[in-house]
C-alpha cells in the first residue's frame, strides 16, 4: 500500500478545508509509528459534529477532506435522492458523512473502508460521540472479494477517494461488483430517483454511485473516469464536482 507523505490539509486553500488542522496533523512522517487521536468540532449543514481523527494513519483514513463538506451540502440540496434508499459509503474514513446523513435524514446507511480494525473502531467511536448507535460497517479492501455476495444497496456514495492512481483498477473492480450484483427486489417506483440539475431533471437509476471529488492535484481523476468507461460504466458530471456512475 502506498503512503502519502504529506498533510491532506496542505493540498487545499484554507477556505476549502472544513476544520482547523493542528501542527501534529501536518507532521505525518514523524508520527508514522504511533496513532494519536485528535477530536475536533466540524460544521455540517444544520449541525455541528464532534469527530475524532487520527493525526496520522498509514491508509490516510485519518482526516476529514473538503469533499465531505461539499458533498454534504450537495446532498442536502438534492435530498430526494436519499428517500427510501439503502446506502453504502465507500472510503468512509472517520464516518463523518454517514453520521451526518443518519442524523439529518434517518437514512439506512452502512460505512465501509479498508480491512482495518482501527478505522472501524474509530467510526464506532464517532457514532457514539454524536448520539448514534454504531452504524453497520463493512471491512473491505478494494479489489478483494466482497464479503456479501448479493449487495442490496441502492445508492453507493463516496467523497475524495481518488487519492492513489494505483488503486483505481481495484476501486473500479469493487464498484462493478456492487452495481452488477445488486440483489434487492424493488418496485418500479423505487427503481430511480430524480433530481434537478441546472433546471433539468436527471434520473439516477438504482443502483448508482454518487461521488464528490474536490482534490486538485492535476487531473489524475480522468484516469479513473476513463477506467470506468472502459469497464462499461456510464459517467455523468452533475456539476459542483459531483459525478454519477452507473451501469448503462
PDB file of C-alpha atoms in Angstrom:
ATOM      1  CA  UNK A   1       0.000   0.000   0.000  1.00  0.00           C
ATOM      2  CA  UNK A   2       1.331   3.429  -0.960  1.00  0.00           C
ATOM      3  CA  UNK A   3       1.569   6.039   1.772  1.00  0.00           C
ATOM      4  CA  UNK A   4       1.121   9.745   1.119  1.00  0.00           C
ATOM      5  CA  UNK A   5       3.940  11.558   2.867  1.00  0.00           C
ATOM      6  CA  UNK A   6       2.199  14.893   3.134  1.00  0.00           C
ATOM      7  CA  UNK A   7      -0.610  16.509   5.026  1.00  0.00           C
ATOM      8  CA  UNK A   8      -4.043  16.390   3.348  1.00  0.00           C
ATOM      9  CA  UNK A   9      -4.621  19.922   4.615  1.00  0.00           C
ATOM     10  CA  UNK A  10      -1.699  21.191   2.543  1.00  0.00           C
ATOM     11  CA  UNK A  11      -3.444  20.228  -0.695  1.00  0.00           C
ATOM     12  CA  UNK A  12      -6.121  22.897  -0.383  1.00  0.00           C
ATOM     13  CA  UNK A  13      -6.502  26.582   0.285  1.00  0.00           C
ATOM     14  CA  UNK A  14      -7.555  27.407   3.842  1.00  0.00           C
ATOM     15  CA  UNK A  15     -11.132  28.146   2.828  1.00  0.00           C
ATOM     16  CA  UNK A  16     -11.530  24.702   1.233  1.00  0.00           C
ATOM     17  CA  UNK A  17     -10.893  22.722   4.403  1.00  0.00           C
ATOM     18  CA  UNK A  18     -13.768  22.101   6.788  1.00  0.00           C
ATOM     19  CA  UNK A  19     -11.806  22.370  10.024  1.00  0.00           C
ATOM     20  CA  UNK A  20      -8.559  23.533  11.582  1.00  0.00           C
ATOM     21  CA  UNK A  21      -5.676  21.086  11.285  1.00  0.00           C
ATOM     22  CA  UNK A  22      -3.148  21.031  14.086  1.00  0.00           C
ATOM     23  CA  UNK A  23       0.601  21.036  13.650  1.00  0.00           C
ATOM     24  CA  UNK A  24       0.595  17.416  14.757  1.00  0.00           C
ATOM     25  CA  UNK A  25      -1.623  16.505  11.810  1.00  0.00           C
ATOM     26  CA  UNK A  26       0.875  18.094   9.454  1.00  0.00           C
ATOM     27  CA  UNK A  27       3.804  16.071  10.786  1.00  0.00           C
ATOM     28  CA  UNK A  28       2.648  12.796   9.321  1.00  0.00           C
ATOM     29  CA  UNK A  29       6.115  11.409   8.669  1.00  0.00           C
ATOM     30  CA  UNK A  30       7.305  11.768  12.247  1.00  0.00           C
ATOM     31  CA  UNK A  31       4.043  10.366  13.649  1.00  0.00           C
ATOM     32  CA  UNK A  32       4.092   7.285  11.441  1.00  0.00           C
ATOM     33  CA  UNK A  33       4.780   4.843  14.232  1.00  0.00           C
ATOM     34  CA  UNK A  34       2.125   5.992  16.657  1.00  0.00           C
ATOM     35  CA  UNK A  35      -1.544   6.816  16.377  1.00  0.00           C
ATOM     36  CA  UNK A  36      -2.609   9.997  18.114  1.00  0.00           C
ATOM     37  CA  UNK A  37      -6.270  10.897  18.227  1.00  0.00           C
ATOM     38  CA  UNK A  38      -7.463  14.482  17.941  1.00  0.00           C
ATOM     39  CA  UNK A  39     -11.108  15.470  18.438  1.00  0.00           C
ATOM     40  CA  UNK A  40     -12.457  18.448  16.518  1.00  0.00           C
ATOM     41  CA  UNK A  41     -15.832  20.068  16.016  1.00  0.00           C
ATOM     42  CA  UNK A  42     -16.851  20.369  12.360  1.00  0.00           C
ATOM     43  CA  UNK A  43     -19.735  22.389  10.954  1.00  0.00           C
ATOM     44  CA  UNK A  44     -22.166  20.485   8.722  1.00  0.00           C
ATOM     45  CA  UNK A  45     -25.449  21.838   7.340  1.00  0.00           C
ATOM     46  CA  UNK A  46     -27.712  22.456  10.313  1.00  0.00           C
ATOM     47  CA  UNK A  47     -25.477  20.822  12.904  1.00  0.00           C
ATOM     48  CA  UNK A  48     -22.037  20.512  14.391  1.00  0.00           C
ATOM     49  CA  UNK A  49     -20.375  17.132  14.767  1.00  0.00           C
ATOM     50  CA  UNK A  50     -17.582  16.148  17.110  1.00  0.00           C
ATOM     51  CA  UNK A  51     -15.257  13.905  15.128  1.00  0.00           C
ATOM     52  CA  UNK A  52     -12.226  12.045  16.400  1.00  0.00           C
ATOM     53  CA  UNK A  53      -9.471  11.943  13.783  1.00  0.00           C
ATOM     54  CA  UNK A  54      -6.061  10.318  13.644  1.00  0.00           C
ATOM     55  CA  UNK A  55      -3.183  12.766  13.478  1.00  0.00           C
ATOM     56  CA  UNK A  56      -1.670  10.113  11.227  1.00  0.00           C
ATOM     57  CA  UNK A  57      -2.919   6.895   9.655  1.00  0.00           C
ATOM     58  CA  UNK A  58      -0.909   4.903   7.118  1.00  0.00           C
ATOM     59  CA  UNK A  59      -4.006   4.375   4.942  1.00  0.00           C
ATOM     60  CA  UNK A  60      -4.966   8.069   5.073  1.00  0.00           C
ATOM     61  CA  UNK A  61      -8.326   7.323   6.655  1.00  0.00           C
ATOM     62  CA  UNK A  62      -7.436   9.881   9.270  1.00  0.00           C
ATOM     63  CA  UNK A  63      -8.809  13.341   8.467  1.00  0.00           C
ATOM     64  CA  UNK A  64     -11.895  14.955   7.016  1.00  0.00           C
ATOM     65  CA  UNK A  65     -11.337  16.071   3.443  1.00  0.00           C
ATOM     66  CA  UNK A  66     -13.003  19.021   1.652  1.00  0.00           C
ATOM     67  CA  UNK A  67     -15.192  16.731  -0.452  1.00  0.00           C
ATOM     68  CA  UNK A  68     -17.020  15.604   2.678  1.00  0.00           C
ATOM     69  CA  UNK A  69     -18.315  19.094   3.373  1.00  0.00           C
ATOM     70  CA  UNK A  70     -19.057  19.924  -0.263  1.00  0.00           C
ATOM     71  CA  UNK A  71     -20.923  16.627  -0.716  1.00  0.00           C
ATOM     72  CA  UNK A  72     -22.968  17.077   2.461  1.00  0.00           C
ATOM     73  CA  UNK A  73     -24.223  20.427   1.161  1.00  0.00           C
ATOM     74  CA  UNK A  74     -24.993  18.949  -2.266  1.00  0.00           C
ATOM     75  CA  UNK A  75     -26.919  16.048  -0.757  1.00  0.00           C
ATOM     76  CA  UNK A  76     -28.986  18.418   1.382  1.00  0.00           C
ATOM     77  CA  UNK A  77     -29.928  20.316  -1.767  1.00  0.00           C
ATOM     78  CA  UNK A  78     -30.784  17.051  -3.562  1.00  0.00           C
ATOM     79  CA  UNK A  79     -32.077  15.022  -0.652  1.00  0.00           C
ATOM     80  CA  UNK A  80     -34.877  13.422  -2.690  1.00  0.00           C
ATOM     81  CA  UNK A  81     -32.226  11.002  -3.940  1.00  0.00           C
ATOM     82  CA  UNK A  82     -31.856   9.646  -0.424  1.00  0.00           C
ATOM     83  CA  UNK A  83     -35.521   8.914   0.217  1.00  0.00           C
ATOM     84  CA  UNK A  84     -36.102   5.199   0.695  1.00  0.00           C
ATOM     85  CA  UNK A  85     -32.570   4.333  -0.376  1.00  0.00           C
ATOM     86  CA  UNK A  86     -30.274   1.853   1.294  1.00  0.00           C
ATOM     87  CA  UNK A  87     -26.866   3.487   1.161  1.00  0.00           C
ATOM     88  CA  UNK A  88     -23.272   2.248   1.269  1.00  0.00           C
ATOM     89  CA  UNK A  89     -20.424   4.716   1.707  1.00  0.00           C
ATOM     90  CA  UNK A  90     -17.054   3.693   0.287  1.00  0.00           C
ATOM     91  CA  UNK A  91     -13.920   5.112   1.909  1.00  0.00           C
ATOM     92  CA  UNK A  92     -15.819   6.285   4.978  1.00  0.00           C
ATOM     93  CA  UNK A  93     -12.667   7.306   6.872  1.00  0.00           C
ATOM     94  CA  UNK A  94     -13.891   8.880  10.110  1.00  0.00           C
ATOM     95  CA  UNK A  95     -17.537   8.125   9.303  1.00  0.00           C
ATOM     96  CA  UNK A  96     -18.477  11.812   9.472  1.00  0.00           C
ATOM     97  CA  UNK A  97     -20.542  11.950   6.271  1.00  0.00           C
ATOM     98  CA  UNK A  98     -22.507   8.811   7.158  1.00  0.00           C
ATOM     99  CA  UNK A  99     -23.134  10.145  10.672  1.00  0.00           C
ATOM    100  CA  UNK A 100     -24.365  13.443   9.239  1.00  0.00           C
ATOM    101  CA  UNK A 101     -26.753  11.720   6.805  1.00  0.00           C
ATOM    102  CA  UNK A 102     -28.093   9.410   9.505  1.00  0.00           C
ATOM    103  CA  UNK A 103     -28.717  12.266  11.933  1.00  0.00           C
ATOM    104  CA  UNK A 104     -30.206  14.574   9.283  1.00  0.00           C
ATOM    105  CA  UNK A 105     -32.393  12.182   7.300  1.00  0.00           C
ATOM    106  CA  UNK A 106     -32.520   8.916   9.241  1.00  0.00           C
ATOM    107  CA  UNK A 107     -31.168   7.043   6.240  1.00  0.00           C
ATOM    108  CA  UNK A 108     -30.286   3.361   6.207  1.00  0.00           C
ATOM    109  CA  UNK A 109     -26.527   3.712   5.715  1.00  0.00           C
ATOM    110  CA  UNK A 110     -23.565   1.359   6.023  1.00  0.00           C
ATOM    111  CA  UNK A 111     -19.975   2.542   6.258  1.00  0.00           C
ATOM    112  CA  UNK A 112     -17.055   0.824   4.569  1.00  0.00           C
ATOM    113  CA  UNK A 113     -13.296   1.213   4.395  1.00  0.00           C
ATOM    114  CA  UNK A 114     -10.066  -0.784   4.244  1.00  0.00           C
ATOM    115  CA  UNK A 115      -9.972  -4.068   6.125  1.00  0.00           C
ATOM    116  CA  UNK A 116      -8.520  -2.268   9.129  1.00  0.00           C
ATOM    117  CA  UNK A 117      -9.821  -2.565  12.702  1.00  0.00           C
ATOM    118  CA  UNK A 118      -8.574   0.875  13.762  1.00  0.00           C
ATOM    119  CA  UNK A 119     -10.757   2.559  11.140  1.00  0.00           C
ATOM    120  CA  UNK A 120     -13.812   0.529  12.166  1.00  0.00           C
ATOM    121  CA  UNK A 121     -13.262   1.283  15.847  1.00  0.00           C
ATOM    122  CA  UNK A 122     -12.863   4.995  15.185  1.00  0.00           C
ATOM    123  CA  UNK A 123     -16.094   5.175  13.170  1.00  0.00           C
ATOM    124  CA  UNK A 124     -17.887   3.409  16.028  1.00  0.00           C
ATOM    125  CA  UNK A 125     -16.411   5.905  18.492  1.00  0.00           C
ATOM    126  CA  UNK A 126     -17.613   8.846  16.382  1.00  0.00           C
ATOM    127  CA  UNK A 127     -21.105   7.383  16.124  1.00  0.00           C
ATOM    128  CA  UNK A 128     -21.404   7.162  19.903  1.00  0.00           C
ATOM    129  CA  UNK A 129     -19.834  10.607  20.395  1.00  0.00           C
ATOM    130  CA  UNK A 130     -22.600  12.095  18.267  1.00  0.00           C
ATOM    131  CA  UNK A 131     -25.508  10.313  19.925  1.00  0.00           C
ATOM    132  CA  UNK A 132     -25.956   7.471  17.427  1.00  0.00           C
ATOM    133  CA  UNK A 133     -25.845   3.709  17.778  1.00  0.00           C
ATOM    134  CA  UNK A 134     -22.901   2.242  15.895  1.00  0.00           C
ATOM    135  CA  UNK A 135     -23.650   2.113  12.173  1.00  0.00           C
ATOM    136  CA  UNK A 136     -23.232  -1.141  10.223  1.00  0.00           C
ATOM    137  CA  UNK A 137     -19.716  -1.374   8.823  1.00  0.00           C
ATOM    138  CA  UNK A 138     -18.073  -3.437   6.076  1.00  0.00           C
ATOM    139  CA  UNK A 139     -14.319  -4.009   6.217  1.00  0.00           C
ATOM    140  CA  UNK A 140     -13.301  -4.324   2.586  1.00  0.00           C
ATOM    141  CA  UNK A 141     -10.119  -3.559   0.685  1.00  0.00           C
ATOM    142  CA  UNK A 142     -10.978  -2.581  -2.898  1.00  0.00           C
ATOM    143  CA  UNK A 143     -10.382  -5.330  -5.416  1.00  0.00           C
ATOM    144  CA  UNK A 144     -10.659  -8.144  -2.861  1.00  0.00           C
ATOM    145  CA  UNK A 145     -13.654 -10.486  -2.798  1.00  0.00           C
ATOM    146  CA  UNK A 146     -16.588  -8.559  -1.359  1.00  0.00           C
ATOM    147  CA  UNK A 147     -17.904 -10.168   1.855  1.00  0.00           C
ATOM    148  CA  UNK A 148     -21.550 -10.018   0.711  1.00  0.00           C
ATOM    149  CA  UNK A 149     -22.465 -11.928  -2.440  1.00  0.00           C
ATOM    150  CA  UNK A 150     -25.722 -10.091  -3.218  1.00  0.00           C
ATOM    151  CA  UNK A 151     -25.420  -6.470  -2.073  1.00  0.00           C
ATOM    152  CA  UNK A 152     -28.708  -4.635  -1.636  1.00  0.00           C
ATOM    153  CA  UNK A 153     -27.538  -1.031  -1.510  1.00  0.00           C
ATOM    154  CA  UNK A 154     -29.495   1.214  -3.860  1.00  0.00           C
ATOM    155  CA  UNK A 155     -27.033   4.056  -3.646  1.00  0.00           C
ATOM    156  CA  UNK A 156     -23.265   3.958  -3.199  1.00  0.00           C
ATOM    157  CA  UNK A 157     -21.605   7.221  -2.194  1.00  0.00           C
ATOM    158  CA  UNK A 158     -18.067   8.478  -1.648  1.00  0.00           C
ATOM    159  CA  UNK A 159     -16.116  11.708  -1.315  1.00  0.00           C
ATOM    160  CA  UNK A 160     -12.461  12.425  -2.144  1.00  0.00           C
ATOM    161  CA  UNK A 161     -11.446   8.779  -2.536  1.00  0.00           C
ATOM    162  CA  UNK A 162      -9.274   9.075  -5.676  1.00  0.00           C
ATOM    163  CA  UNK A 163      -6.024   9.718  -3.825  1.00  0.00           C
ATOM    164  CA  UNK A 164      -3.935   6.874  -5.275  1.00  0.00           C
ATOM    165  CA  UNK A 165      -3.906   6.240  -9.018  1.00  0.00           C
ATOM    166  CA  UNK A 166      -2.616   2.694  -8.429  1.00  0.00           C
ATOM    167  CA  UNK A 167      -5.840   1.893  -6.595  1.00  0.00           C
ATOM    168  CA  UNK A 168      -8.162   2.940  -9.442  1.00  0.00           C
ATOM    169  CA  UNK A 169      -8.420  -0.546 -11.054  1.00  0.00           C
ATOM    170  CA  UNK A 170      -9.209  -2.111  -7.660  1.00  0.00           C
ATOM    171  CA  UNK A 171     -11.829   0.544  -6.903  1.00  0.00           C
ATOM    172  CA  UNK A 172     -13.449   0.050 -10.322  1.00  0.00           C
ATOM    173  CA  UNK A 173     -13.488  -3.729  -9.765  1.00  0.00           C
ATOM    174  CA  UNK A 174     -15.329  -3.286  -6.455  1.00  0.00           C
ATOM    175  CA  UNK A 175     -17.666  -0.713  -7.954  1.00  0.00           C
ATOM    176  CA  UNK A 176     -18.566  -3.006 -10.875  1.00  0.00           C
ATOM    177  CA  UNK A 177     -19.326  -5.822  -8.441  1.00  0.00           C
ATOM    178  CA  UNK A 178     -21.628  -3.640  -6.339  1.00  0.00           C
ATOM    179  CA  UNK A 179     -23.511  -2.399  -9.397  1.00  0.00           C
ATOM    180  CA  UNK A 180     -23.701  -5.750 -11.197  1.00  0.00           C
ATOM    181  CA  UNK A 181     -24.543  -7.963  -8.198  1.00  0.00           C
ATOM    182  CA  UNK A 182     -27.336  -5.788  -6.816  1.00  0.00           C
ATOM    183  CA  UNK A 183     -29.802  -8.204  -5.264  1.00  0.00           C
ATOM    184  CA  UNK A 184     -32.616  -6.074  -3.882  1.00  0.00           C
ATOM    185  CA  UNK A 185     -36.118  -6.830  -5.125  1.00  0.00           C
ATOM    186  CA  UNK A 186     -37.580  -3.471  -5.975  1.00  0.00           C
ATOM    187  CA  UNK A 187     -40.704  -1.907  -7.370  1.00  0.00           C
ATOM    188  CA  UNK A 188     -40.773   0.370 -10.403  1.00  0.00           C
ATOM    189  CA  UNK A 189     -41.271   3.362  -8.149  1.00  0.00           C
ATOM    190  CA  UNK A 190     -38.055   2.517  -6.325  1.00  0.00           C
ATOM    191  CA  UNK A 191     -36.031   1.917  -9.470  1.00  0.00           C
ATOM    192  CA  UNK A 192     -34.943   5.530  -9.930  1.00  0.00           C
ATOM    193  CA  UNK A 193     -34.635   8.758  -8.026  1.00  0.00           C
ATOM    194  CA  UNK A 194     -34.835  12.188  -9.618  1.00  0.00           C
ATOM    195  CA  UNK A 195     -33.145  15.495  -9.050  1.00  0.00           C
ATOM    196  CA  UNK A 196     -32.921  18.821 -10.822  1.00  0.00           C
ATOM    197  CA  UNK A 197     -29.513  19.934 -12.076  1.00  0.00           C
ATOM    198  CA  UNK A 198     -29.308  23.345 -13.783  1.00  0.00           C
ATOM    199  CA  UNK A 199     -33.052  23.260 -14.344  1.00  0.00           C
ATOM    200  CA  UNK A 200     -33.014  19.792 -15.943  1.00  0.00           C
ATOM    201  CA  UNK A 201     -34.432  16.657 -14.409  1.00  0.00           C
ATOM    202  CA  UNK A 202     -31.828  13.896 -14.113  1.00  0.00           C
ATOM    203  CA  UNK A 203     -32.696  10.309 -13.392  1.00  0.00           C
ATOM    204  CA  UNK A 204     -30.400   8.284 -11.154  1.00  0.00           C
ATOM    205  CA  UNK A 205     -31.130   4.623 -11.655  1.00  0.00           C
ATOM    206  CA  UNK A 206     -30.608   2.316  -8.711  1.00  0.00           C
ATOM    207  CA  UNK A 207     -28.094   1.002  -8.049  1.00  0.00           C
ATOM    208  CA  UNK A 208     -25.921   4.007  -8.733  1.00  0.00           C
ATOM    209  CA  UNK A 209     -22.704   5.552  -7.472  1.00  0.00           C
ATOM    210  CA  UNK A 210     -22.535   9.236  -6.481  1.00  0.00           C
ATOM    211  CA  UNK A 211     -19.101  10.684  -5.847  1.00  0.00           C
ATOM    212  CA  UNK A 212     -17.867  14.107  -4.798  1.00  0.00           C
ATOM    213  CA  UNK A 213     -14.325  14.947  -5.852  1.00  0.00           C
ATOM    214  CA  UNK A 214     -12.680  18.162  -4.573  1.00  0.00           C
ATOM    215  CA  UNK A 215      -9.000  17.295  -4.677  1.00  0.00           C
ATOM    216  CA  UNK A 216      -6.926  19.444  -7.032  1.00  0.00           C
ATOM    217  CA  UNK A 217      -3.677  17.683  -7.830  1.00  0.00           C
ATOM    218  CA  UNK A 218      -3.687  17.852 -11.586  1.00  0.00           C
ATOM    219  CA  UNK A 219      -6.324  15.817 -13.390  1.00  0.00           C
ATOM    220  CA  UNK A 220      -5.404  12.268 -12.426  1.00  0.00           C
ATOM    221  CA  UNK A 221      -9.117  11.689 -11.855  1.00  0.00           C
ATOM    222  CA  UNK A 222      -9.607  11.475 -15.625  1.00  0.00           C
ATOM    223  CA  UNK A 223      -7.784   8.139 -15.487  1.00  0.00           C
ATOM    224  CA  UNK A 224     -10.444   6.886 -13.096  1.00  0.00           C
ATOM    225  CA  UNK A 225     -13.309   8.080 -15.283  1.00  0.00           C
ATOM    226  CA  UNK A 226     -11.659   6.560 -18.366  1.00  0.00           C
ATOM    227  CA  UNK A 227     -11.238   3.277 -16.483  1.00  0.00           C
ATOM    228  CA  UNK A 228     -14.933   3.331 -15.557  1.00  0.00           C
ATOM    229  CA  UNK A 229     -15.943   3.852 -19.190  1.00  0.00           C
ATOM    230  CA  UNK A 230     -13.605   1.064 -20.319  1.00  0.00           C
ATOM    231  CA  UNK A 231     -15.404  -1.197 -17.823  1.00  0.00           C
ATOM    232  CA  UNK A 232     -18.729  -0.360 -19.476  1.00  0.00           C
ATOM    233  CA  UNK A 233     -19.889   2.160 -16.870  1.00  0.00           C
ATOM    234  CA  UNK A 234     -21.581   5.452 -17.657  1.00  0.00           C
ATOM    235  CA  UNK A 235     -20.081   8.580 -16.082  1.00  0.00           C
ATOM    236  CA  UNK A 236     -22.130  11.754 -15.739  1.00  0.00           C
ATOM    237  CA  UNK A 237     -20.970  15.110 -14.403  1.00  0.00           C
ATOM    238  CA  UNK A 238     -23.794  16.532 -12.281  1.00  0.00           C
ATOM    239  CA  UNK A 239     -21.977  19.782 -11.574  1.00  0.00           C
ATOM    240  CA  UNK A 240     -20.401  21.029  -8.343  1.00  0.00           C
ATOM    241  CA  UNK A 241     -17.744  18.309  -8.779  1.00  0.00           C
ATOM    242  CA  UNK A 242     -20.326  15.586  -8.166  1.00  0.00           C
ATOM    243  CA  UNK A 243     -20.400  12.619 -10.538  1.00  0.00           C
ATOM    244  CA  UNK A 244     -22.896   9.822 -11.118  1.00  0.00           C
ATOM    245  CA  UNK A 245     -21.561   6.450 -12.262  1.00  0.00           C
ATOM    246  CA  UNK A 246     -23.901   3.640 -13.241  1.00  0.00           C
ATOM    247  CA  UNK A 247     -24.223   0.606 -15.465  1.00  0.00           C
ATOM    248  CA  UNK A 248     -25.846   1.606 -18.766  1.00  0.00           C
TER     249      UNK A 248
END
